[in-house]
Structure formats: C-alpha cells, structure tokens
Coordinates of C-alpha atoms in Angstrom, one line a residue:
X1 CA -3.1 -18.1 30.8
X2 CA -2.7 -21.6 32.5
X3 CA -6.3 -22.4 31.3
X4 CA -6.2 -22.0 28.1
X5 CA -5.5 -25.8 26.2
X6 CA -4.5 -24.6 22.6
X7 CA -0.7 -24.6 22.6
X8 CA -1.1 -21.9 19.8
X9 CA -3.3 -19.8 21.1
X10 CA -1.4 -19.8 24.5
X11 CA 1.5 -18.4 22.7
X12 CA -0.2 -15.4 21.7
X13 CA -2.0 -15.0 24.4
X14 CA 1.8 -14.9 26.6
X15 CA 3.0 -12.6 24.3
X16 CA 0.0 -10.0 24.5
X17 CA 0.8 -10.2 28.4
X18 CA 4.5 -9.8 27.5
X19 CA 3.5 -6.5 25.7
X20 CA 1.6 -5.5 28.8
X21 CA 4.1 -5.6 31.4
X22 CA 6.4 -3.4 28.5
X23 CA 4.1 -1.1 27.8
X24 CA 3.8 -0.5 32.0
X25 CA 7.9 0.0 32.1
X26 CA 7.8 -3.9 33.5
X27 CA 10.5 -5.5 31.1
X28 CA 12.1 -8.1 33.1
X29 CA 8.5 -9.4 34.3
X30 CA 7.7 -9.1 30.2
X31 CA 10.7 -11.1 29.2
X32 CA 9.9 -13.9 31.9
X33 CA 6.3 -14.0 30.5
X34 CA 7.6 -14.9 26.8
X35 CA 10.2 -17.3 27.9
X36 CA 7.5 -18.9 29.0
X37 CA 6.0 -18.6 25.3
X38 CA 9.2 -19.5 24.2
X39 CA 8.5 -22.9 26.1
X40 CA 5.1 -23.5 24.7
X41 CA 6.0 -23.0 21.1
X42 CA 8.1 -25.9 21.4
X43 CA 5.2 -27.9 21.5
X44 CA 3.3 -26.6 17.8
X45 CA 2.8 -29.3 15.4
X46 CA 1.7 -26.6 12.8
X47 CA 5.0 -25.5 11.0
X48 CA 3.2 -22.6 10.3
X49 CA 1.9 -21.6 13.6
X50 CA 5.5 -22.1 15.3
X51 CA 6.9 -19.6 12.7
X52 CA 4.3 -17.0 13.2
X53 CA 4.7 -17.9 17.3
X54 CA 8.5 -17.6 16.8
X55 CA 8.0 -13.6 15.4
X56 CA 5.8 -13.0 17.7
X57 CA 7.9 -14.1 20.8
X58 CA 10.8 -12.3 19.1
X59 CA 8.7 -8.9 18.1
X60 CA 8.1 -9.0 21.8
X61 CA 11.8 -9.1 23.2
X62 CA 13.3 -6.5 20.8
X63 CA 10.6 -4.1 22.4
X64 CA 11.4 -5.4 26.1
X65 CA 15.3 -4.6 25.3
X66 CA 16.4 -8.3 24.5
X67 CA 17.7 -7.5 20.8
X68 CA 20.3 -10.4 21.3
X69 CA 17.4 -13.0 21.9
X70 CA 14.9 -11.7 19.8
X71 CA 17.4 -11.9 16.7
X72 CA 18.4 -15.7 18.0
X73 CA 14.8 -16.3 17.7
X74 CA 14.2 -14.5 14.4
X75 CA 16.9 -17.0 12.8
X76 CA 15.1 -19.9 14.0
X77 CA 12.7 -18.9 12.6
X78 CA 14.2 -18.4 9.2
X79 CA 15.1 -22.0 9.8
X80 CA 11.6 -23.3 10.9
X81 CA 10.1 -21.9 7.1
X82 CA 12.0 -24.7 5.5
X83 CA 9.8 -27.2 7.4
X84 CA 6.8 -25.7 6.3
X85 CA 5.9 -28.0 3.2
X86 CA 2.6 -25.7 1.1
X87 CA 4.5 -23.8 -0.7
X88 CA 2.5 -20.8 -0.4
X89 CA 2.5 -20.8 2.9
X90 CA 6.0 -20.0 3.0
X91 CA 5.3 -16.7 1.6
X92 CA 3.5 -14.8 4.4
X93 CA 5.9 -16.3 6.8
X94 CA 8.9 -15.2 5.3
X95 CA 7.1 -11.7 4.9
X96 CA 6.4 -11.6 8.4
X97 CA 10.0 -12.3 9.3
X98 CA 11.3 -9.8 6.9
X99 CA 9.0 -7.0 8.7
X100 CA 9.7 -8.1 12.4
X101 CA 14.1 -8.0 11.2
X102 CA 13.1 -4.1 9.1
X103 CA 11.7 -3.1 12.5
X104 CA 14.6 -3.9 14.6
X105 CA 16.6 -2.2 11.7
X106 CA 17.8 -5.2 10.6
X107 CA 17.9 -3.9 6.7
X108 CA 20.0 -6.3 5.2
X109 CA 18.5 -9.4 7.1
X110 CA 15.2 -8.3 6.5
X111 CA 15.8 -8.0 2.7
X112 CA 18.1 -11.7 2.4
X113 CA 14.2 -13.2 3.9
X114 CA 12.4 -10.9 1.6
X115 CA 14.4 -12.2 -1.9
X116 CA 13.4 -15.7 -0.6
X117 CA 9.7 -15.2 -2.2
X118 CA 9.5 -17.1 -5.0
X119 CA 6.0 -15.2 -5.8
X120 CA 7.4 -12.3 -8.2
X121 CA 4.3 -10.2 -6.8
X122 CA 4.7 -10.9 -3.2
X123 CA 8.4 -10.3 -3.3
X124 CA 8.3 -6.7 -4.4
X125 CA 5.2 -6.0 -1.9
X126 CA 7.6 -7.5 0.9
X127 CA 10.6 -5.5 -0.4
X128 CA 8.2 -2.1 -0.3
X129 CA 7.0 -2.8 3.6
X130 CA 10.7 -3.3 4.7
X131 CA 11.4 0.2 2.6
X132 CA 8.5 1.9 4.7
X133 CA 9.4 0.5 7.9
X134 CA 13.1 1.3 7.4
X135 CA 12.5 4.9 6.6
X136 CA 9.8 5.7 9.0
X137 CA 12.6 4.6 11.8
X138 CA 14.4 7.1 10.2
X139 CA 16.3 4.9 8.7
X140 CA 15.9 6.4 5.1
X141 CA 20.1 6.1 4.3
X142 CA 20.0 2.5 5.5
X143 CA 16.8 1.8 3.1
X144 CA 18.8 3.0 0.0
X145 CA 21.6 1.4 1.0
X146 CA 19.8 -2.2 1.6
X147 CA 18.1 -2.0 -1.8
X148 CA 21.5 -1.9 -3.7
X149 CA 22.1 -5.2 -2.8
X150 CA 18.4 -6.1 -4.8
X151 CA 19.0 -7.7 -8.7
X152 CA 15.6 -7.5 -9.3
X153 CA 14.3 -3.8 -11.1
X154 CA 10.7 -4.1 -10.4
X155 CA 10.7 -5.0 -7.5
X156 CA 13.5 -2.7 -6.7
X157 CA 11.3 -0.1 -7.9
X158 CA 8.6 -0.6 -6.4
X159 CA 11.2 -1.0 -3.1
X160 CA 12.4 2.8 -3.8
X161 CA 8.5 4.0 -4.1
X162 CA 7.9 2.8 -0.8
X163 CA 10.5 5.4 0.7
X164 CA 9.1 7.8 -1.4
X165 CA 6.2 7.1 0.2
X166 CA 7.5 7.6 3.8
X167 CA 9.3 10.7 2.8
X168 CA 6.0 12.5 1.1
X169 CA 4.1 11.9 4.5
X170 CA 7.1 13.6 6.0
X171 CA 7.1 16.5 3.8
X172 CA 10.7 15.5 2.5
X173 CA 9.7 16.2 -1.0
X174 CA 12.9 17.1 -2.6
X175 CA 14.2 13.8 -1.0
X176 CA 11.0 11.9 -2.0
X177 CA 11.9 13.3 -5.9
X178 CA 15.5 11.9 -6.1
X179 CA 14.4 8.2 -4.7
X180 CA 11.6 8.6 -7.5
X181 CA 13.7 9.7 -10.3
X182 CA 15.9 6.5 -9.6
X183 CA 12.7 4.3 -9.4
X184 CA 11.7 5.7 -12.8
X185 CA 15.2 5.0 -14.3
X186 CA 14.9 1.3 -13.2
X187 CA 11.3 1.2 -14.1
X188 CA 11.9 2.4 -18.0
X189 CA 15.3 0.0 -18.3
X190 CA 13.1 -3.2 -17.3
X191 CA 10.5 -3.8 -20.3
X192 CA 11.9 -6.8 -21.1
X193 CA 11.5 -8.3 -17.9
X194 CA 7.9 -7.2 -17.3
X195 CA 7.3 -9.5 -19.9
X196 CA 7.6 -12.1 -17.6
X197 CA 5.4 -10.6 -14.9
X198 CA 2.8 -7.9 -16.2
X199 CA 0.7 -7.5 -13.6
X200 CA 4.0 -6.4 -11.7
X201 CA 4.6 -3.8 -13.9
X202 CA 1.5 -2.6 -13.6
X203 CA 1.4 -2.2 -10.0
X204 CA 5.3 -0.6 -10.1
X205 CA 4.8 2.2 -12.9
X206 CA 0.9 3.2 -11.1
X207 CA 2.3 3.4 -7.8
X208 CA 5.5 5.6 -9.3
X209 CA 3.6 7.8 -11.3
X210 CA 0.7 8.7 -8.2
X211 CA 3.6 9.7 -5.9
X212 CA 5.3 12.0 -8.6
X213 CA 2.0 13.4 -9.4
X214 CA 1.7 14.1 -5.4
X215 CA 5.4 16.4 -5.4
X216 CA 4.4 18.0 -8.3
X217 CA 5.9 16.4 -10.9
X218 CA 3.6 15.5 -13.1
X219 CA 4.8 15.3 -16.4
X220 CA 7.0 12.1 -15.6
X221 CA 4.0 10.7 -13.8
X222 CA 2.1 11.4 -17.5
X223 CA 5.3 10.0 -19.2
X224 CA 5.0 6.6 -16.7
X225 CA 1.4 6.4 -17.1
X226 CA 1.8 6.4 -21.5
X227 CA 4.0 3.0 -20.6
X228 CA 1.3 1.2 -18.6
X229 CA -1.2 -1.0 -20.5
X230 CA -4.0 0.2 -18.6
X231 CA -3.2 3.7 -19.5
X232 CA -7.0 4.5 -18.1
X233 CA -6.0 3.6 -14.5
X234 CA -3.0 4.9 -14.3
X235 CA -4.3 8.3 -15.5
X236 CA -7.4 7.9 -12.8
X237 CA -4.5 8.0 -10.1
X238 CA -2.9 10.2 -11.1
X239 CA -5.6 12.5 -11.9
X240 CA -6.8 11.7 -7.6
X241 CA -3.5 12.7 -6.4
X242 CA -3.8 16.2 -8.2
X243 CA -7.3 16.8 -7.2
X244 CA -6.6 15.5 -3.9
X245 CA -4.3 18.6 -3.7
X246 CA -5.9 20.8 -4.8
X247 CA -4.9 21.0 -8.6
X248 CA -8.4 20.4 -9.7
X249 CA -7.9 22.1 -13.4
X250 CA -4.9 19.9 -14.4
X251 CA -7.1 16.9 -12.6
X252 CA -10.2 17.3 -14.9
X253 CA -7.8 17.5 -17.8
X254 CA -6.1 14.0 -16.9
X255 CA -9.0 12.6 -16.6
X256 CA -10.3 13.4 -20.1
X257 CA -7.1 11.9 -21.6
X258 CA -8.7 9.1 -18.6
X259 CA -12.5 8.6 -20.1
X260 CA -10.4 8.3 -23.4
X261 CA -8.3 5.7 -23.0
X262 CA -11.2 3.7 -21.2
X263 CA -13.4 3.0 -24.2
X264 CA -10.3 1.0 -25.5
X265 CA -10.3 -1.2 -22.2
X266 CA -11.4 -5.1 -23.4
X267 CA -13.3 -6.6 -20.7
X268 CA -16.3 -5.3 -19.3
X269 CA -15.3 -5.7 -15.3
X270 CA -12.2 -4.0 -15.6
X271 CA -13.9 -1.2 -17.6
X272 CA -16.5 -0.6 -15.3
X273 CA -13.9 -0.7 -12.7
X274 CA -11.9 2.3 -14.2
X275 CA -14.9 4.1 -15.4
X276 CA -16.3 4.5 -11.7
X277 CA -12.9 6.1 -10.4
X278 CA -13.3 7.9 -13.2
X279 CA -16.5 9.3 -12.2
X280 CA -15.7 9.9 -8.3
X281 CA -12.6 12.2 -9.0
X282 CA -14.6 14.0 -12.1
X283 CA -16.8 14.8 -8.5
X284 CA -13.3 15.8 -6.2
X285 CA -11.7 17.8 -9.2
X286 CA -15.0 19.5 -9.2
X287 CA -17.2 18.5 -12.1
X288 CA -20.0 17.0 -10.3
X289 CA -22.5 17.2 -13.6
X290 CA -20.0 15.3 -16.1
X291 CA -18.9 12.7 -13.1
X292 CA -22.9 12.4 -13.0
X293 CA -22.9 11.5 -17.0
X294 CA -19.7 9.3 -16.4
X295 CA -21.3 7.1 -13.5
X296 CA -24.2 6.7 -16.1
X297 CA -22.0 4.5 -18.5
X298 CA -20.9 2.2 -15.6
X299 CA -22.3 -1.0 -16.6
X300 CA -21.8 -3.0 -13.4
X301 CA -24.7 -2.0 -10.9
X302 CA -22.1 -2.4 -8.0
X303 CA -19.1 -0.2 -9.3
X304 CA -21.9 2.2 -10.2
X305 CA -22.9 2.7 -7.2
X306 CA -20.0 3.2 -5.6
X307 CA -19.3 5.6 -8.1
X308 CA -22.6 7.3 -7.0
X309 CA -21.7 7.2 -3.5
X310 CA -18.5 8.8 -3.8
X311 CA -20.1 11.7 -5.9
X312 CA -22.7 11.9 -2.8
X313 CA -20.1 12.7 -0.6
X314 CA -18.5 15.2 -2.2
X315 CA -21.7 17.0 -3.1
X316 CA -22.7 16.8 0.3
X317 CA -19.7 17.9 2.6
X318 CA -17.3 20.5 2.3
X319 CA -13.5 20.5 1.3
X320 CA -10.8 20.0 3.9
X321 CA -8.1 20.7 1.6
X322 CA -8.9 24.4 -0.1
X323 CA -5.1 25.6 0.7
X324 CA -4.1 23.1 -2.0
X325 CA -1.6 21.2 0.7
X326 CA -1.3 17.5 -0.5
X327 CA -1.9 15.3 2.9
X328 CA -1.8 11.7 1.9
X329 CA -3.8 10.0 5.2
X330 CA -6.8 12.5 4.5
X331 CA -9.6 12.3 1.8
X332 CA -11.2 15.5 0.2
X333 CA -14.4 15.4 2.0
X334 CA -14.9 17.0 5.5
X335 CA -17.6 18.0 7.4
X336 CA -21.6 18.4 5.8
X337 CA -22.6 21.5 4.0
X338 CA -25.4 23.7 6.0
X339 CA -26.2 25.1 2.8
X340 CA -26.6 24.3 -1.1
X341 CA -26.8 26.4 -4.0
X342 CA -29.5 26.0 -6.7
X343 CA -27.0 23.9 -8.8
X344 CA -26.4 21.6 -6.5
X345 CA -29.7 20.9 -5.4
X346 CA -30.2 20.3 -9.0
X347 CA -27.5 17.6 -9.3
X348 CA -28.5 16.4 -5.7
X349 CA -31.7 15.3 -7.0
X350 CA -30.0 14.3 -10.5
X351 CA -28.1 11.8 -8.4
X352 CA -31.1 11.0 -5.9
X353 CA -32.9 9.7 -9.1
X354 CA -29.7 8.0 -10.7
X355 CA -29.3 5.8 -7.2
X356 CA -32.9 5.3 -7.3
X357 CA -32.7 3.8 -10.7
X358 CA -29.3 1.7 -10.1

C-alpha cells in the first residue's frame, strides 16, 4: 500500500486490508492497519473525500470491535461536513454517516445526521435506509422508537414504510400491518404539507400502498392510491405486487381502473412511462393478448420495448410463484418453457412481429 501516491485512494485501499485481516479473525492486525488510515486522512484536501475516508475508517473499527473509536471518528466526521462548502455535497455525506451510526445501532445519532438534509427528498430516503438497517439488525423496537423523535410526516412515513419493508421480507406481516396503518394515518393528515413538496408525496403514498397491497390489504392500498395525482402509477404497483403473488384476478382488475386513469396523464413521457408497466403486469397477471394491445399504444419506441421485453419473458418461462406466496427479492418468471400451447405460439409470433416493427 506504500506505493500508491493518492492520499485518497490510500485510505481506501488501508481500509479494504483492514476488512481483510477482520474477516480472517485478525482484529488487532486490522485495527493497526486503519490507524494507519487514520493517519493518511489527515492529509485530504478534499472536504469531501476526508468525510467519506472518515466513515470508512470508522465502518471498519466497529466491525473489528473498536465501537469506542469508530463512534469518535463518526463525530468528526459530523464535524468535517460543515467544511464542506457545495451545498449538495453535504447531502450524500451526511447520508453516509447516518447509515454507518444505523449500522452500529446508533438510532438516534443516525436520525439527528439524517434531519440535517436540507433536500426534502433526500431526507426522507435517508430516514427510510436508517429504518431498514435498524430493523434488519433486529432492531425493529429501536426503529419505532427513533422515528418518534421525527416532526416531519412524510418523511416519517416514508421512515415507517421502510420497516414495513424489512418486516414483509421477514414474514412479520401482522407486525408489517400495524407500522403501515400508522404510516397511512400520517400520510392522510399531511395534504397540506405535500403542497410544498409533491414529488414527496408521491413517492410516500406509492411506496405505502405496494407494501399493503403485498400483506393483503388492499383496499387501503386502493384508498392511498385515489390520493396520489398519478393515480395510473400507483394502481400499476399495486396491481405488480398482487400479481406478483399470485392474485392475478384482482391484478387484471387494478389495472383496468390502471389503463383508465392513464389516458388522463398530461405529458406524453410520463404516459408512455405508465402505459408500459401497464402492459408488462397485464403479461404477469396473465393476459398476455390485452398486454400485447396495451404495449401497442406506447408511443415512446424505448418504453415500448421494454414493455415488449417484459411480455417476452413471461411468455417464454414458467412461473416460480404458482403457491400464491408473496417473496419480495424474486420476479415472476423462472425457468424456460419446453413447451407452448397453440395460443401462445400465436401471441409469440404476435409479439415477434410487434418487436420487429418497434
């Protein structure tokens, strides 16, 4: 490591060592190695670079055992984003802070950095990754009880989604419900806010509304959906996450309501955006033909053909999830079909003719 000349890229390269020597049970030779990262950080001129160096080093004693000197670090580091002067730069380092104090356990630290984004946005996305590191430590009581201390409701929302989240990939779904019934309170007493930030809102009552559909409660995720302003989108999520377990009927008749509320969609990119989801869950809820007649209206020769690609793939390989089982890190198709029926051989070469024609 002696060779290399970039004080910046010495630090990272120390601290991938450091994680060496942990990983092989070798902590105190690992902690030597980022005190001697420690040392070199020292010398960044980038404000930026010693933040992110600062983290890194810190990240890197926590796993070796030195909580003490990792959280000494982590506050100088705090201390070092003041000194950074482009504004949005500030906002990725604080976010990186924020995760490296959620993944010591550090809730309440973590979420002090977090509130420091001035970005509306960026704030609640920070709040939701300390939420899902907190809980997937197991940390799930410690999450809720952080996120009292947030003012904000979207973002707090959007905070309690994220441990919704978590707790759906665990298969805690009656747990998953009650953090997602108090998201949807804070979400529905907050209209006057979102004013202020829309495409916030947006992002908060989607996100909601896809993880109720996934535990089964759907008529809420409808109710969330009818407050969004791109109704269409929020209906295409929803309508996935059914499909996705196995509830193709009510699927296909989300996504009517879907196609619907698309026609009233203003600009042509953001139709054409919706339209093609659209069209690839008609395919994974099992309408292949109308998804087919659906991809046709996509304007945008891109979109479309993802659209058309994502019908390929469900035509072409068979369901993983036929027990209905929700499993959020999987997607509906699986292995290739050995055989077709005269229907889809029809649509295959429907859709052969539609690519060749995009």
């Amino acid at each position: 490591e002696m060779c290399i000349r970039d004080s910046s890229t010495r630090v990272f390269a120390l601290c991938r060592i450091a994680a060496a020597h942990t990983k092989a049970e070798d902590k105190a030779q690992a902690l030597a190695t980022l005190t001697q990262a420690s040392e070199v950080v020292q010398l960044l001129s980038d404000e930026r670079q010693e933040v992110y160096g600062k983290v890194a080093i810190a990240s890197g004693q926590a796993k070796a055992g030195d909580r003490e000197q990792a959280l000494a670090g982590l506050t100088q580091a705090i201390e070092a984003v003041q000194d950074i002067q482009d504004q949005m730069s500030k906002t990725p380092a604080r976010n990186a802070i924020a995760e490296a104090l959620a993944k010591m356990g550090e809730g309440r630290r973590a979420l002090a950095v977090a509130e420091e984004i001035e970005d509306s946005m960026s704030r609640a996305f920070a709040l939701q990754s300390i939420a899902v590191i907190l809980t997937e430590r197991g940390d799930s009581r410690q999450a809720l009880e952080t996120i009292r201390k947030c003012e904000n409701s979207y973002p707090k929302a959007f905070y309690l989604d994220g441990i919704a989240f978590v707790l759906v990939k665990k298969g805690k779904r009656a747990q998953a419900a009650t953090v997602l019934k108090q998201a949807y309170g804070l979400a529905r007493q907050c209209d006057q806010e979102s004013v202020k930030t829309p495409a916030l809102r947006e992002t908060v009552l989607g996100s909601i509304a896809v993880r109720m559909a996934e535990i089964g409660v759907v008529e809420l995720a409808l109710e969330m959906a009818e407050k969004a302003e791109n109704k269409a989108s929020v209906l295409s999520k929803i309508a996935d996450a059914l499909a996705k377990a196995g509830e193709k009927e009510q699927a296909l008749e989300i996504l009517k309501h879907a196609l619907d509320e698309a026609q009233n969609i203003e600009y042509a990119t953001s139709k054409a955006f919706v339209v093609s989801d659209i069209a690839r869950i008609l395919a994974e809820a099992g309408d292949v033909k109308q998804a087919l007649e659906v991809a046709e209206q996509v304007d945008d020769k891109n979109r479309k053909a993802r659209a058309l690609d994502g019908i390929a793939v469900v035509l072409t390989t068979e369901s993983t999830q036929d027990d209905g089982t929700f499993h959020p890190d999987r997607t509906n198709a699986g292995r290739m079909k050995q055989s077709f029926s005269p229907e889809e051989k029809r649509l295959a070469k429907q859709l052969a003719e539609a690519m060749q024609g995009n």
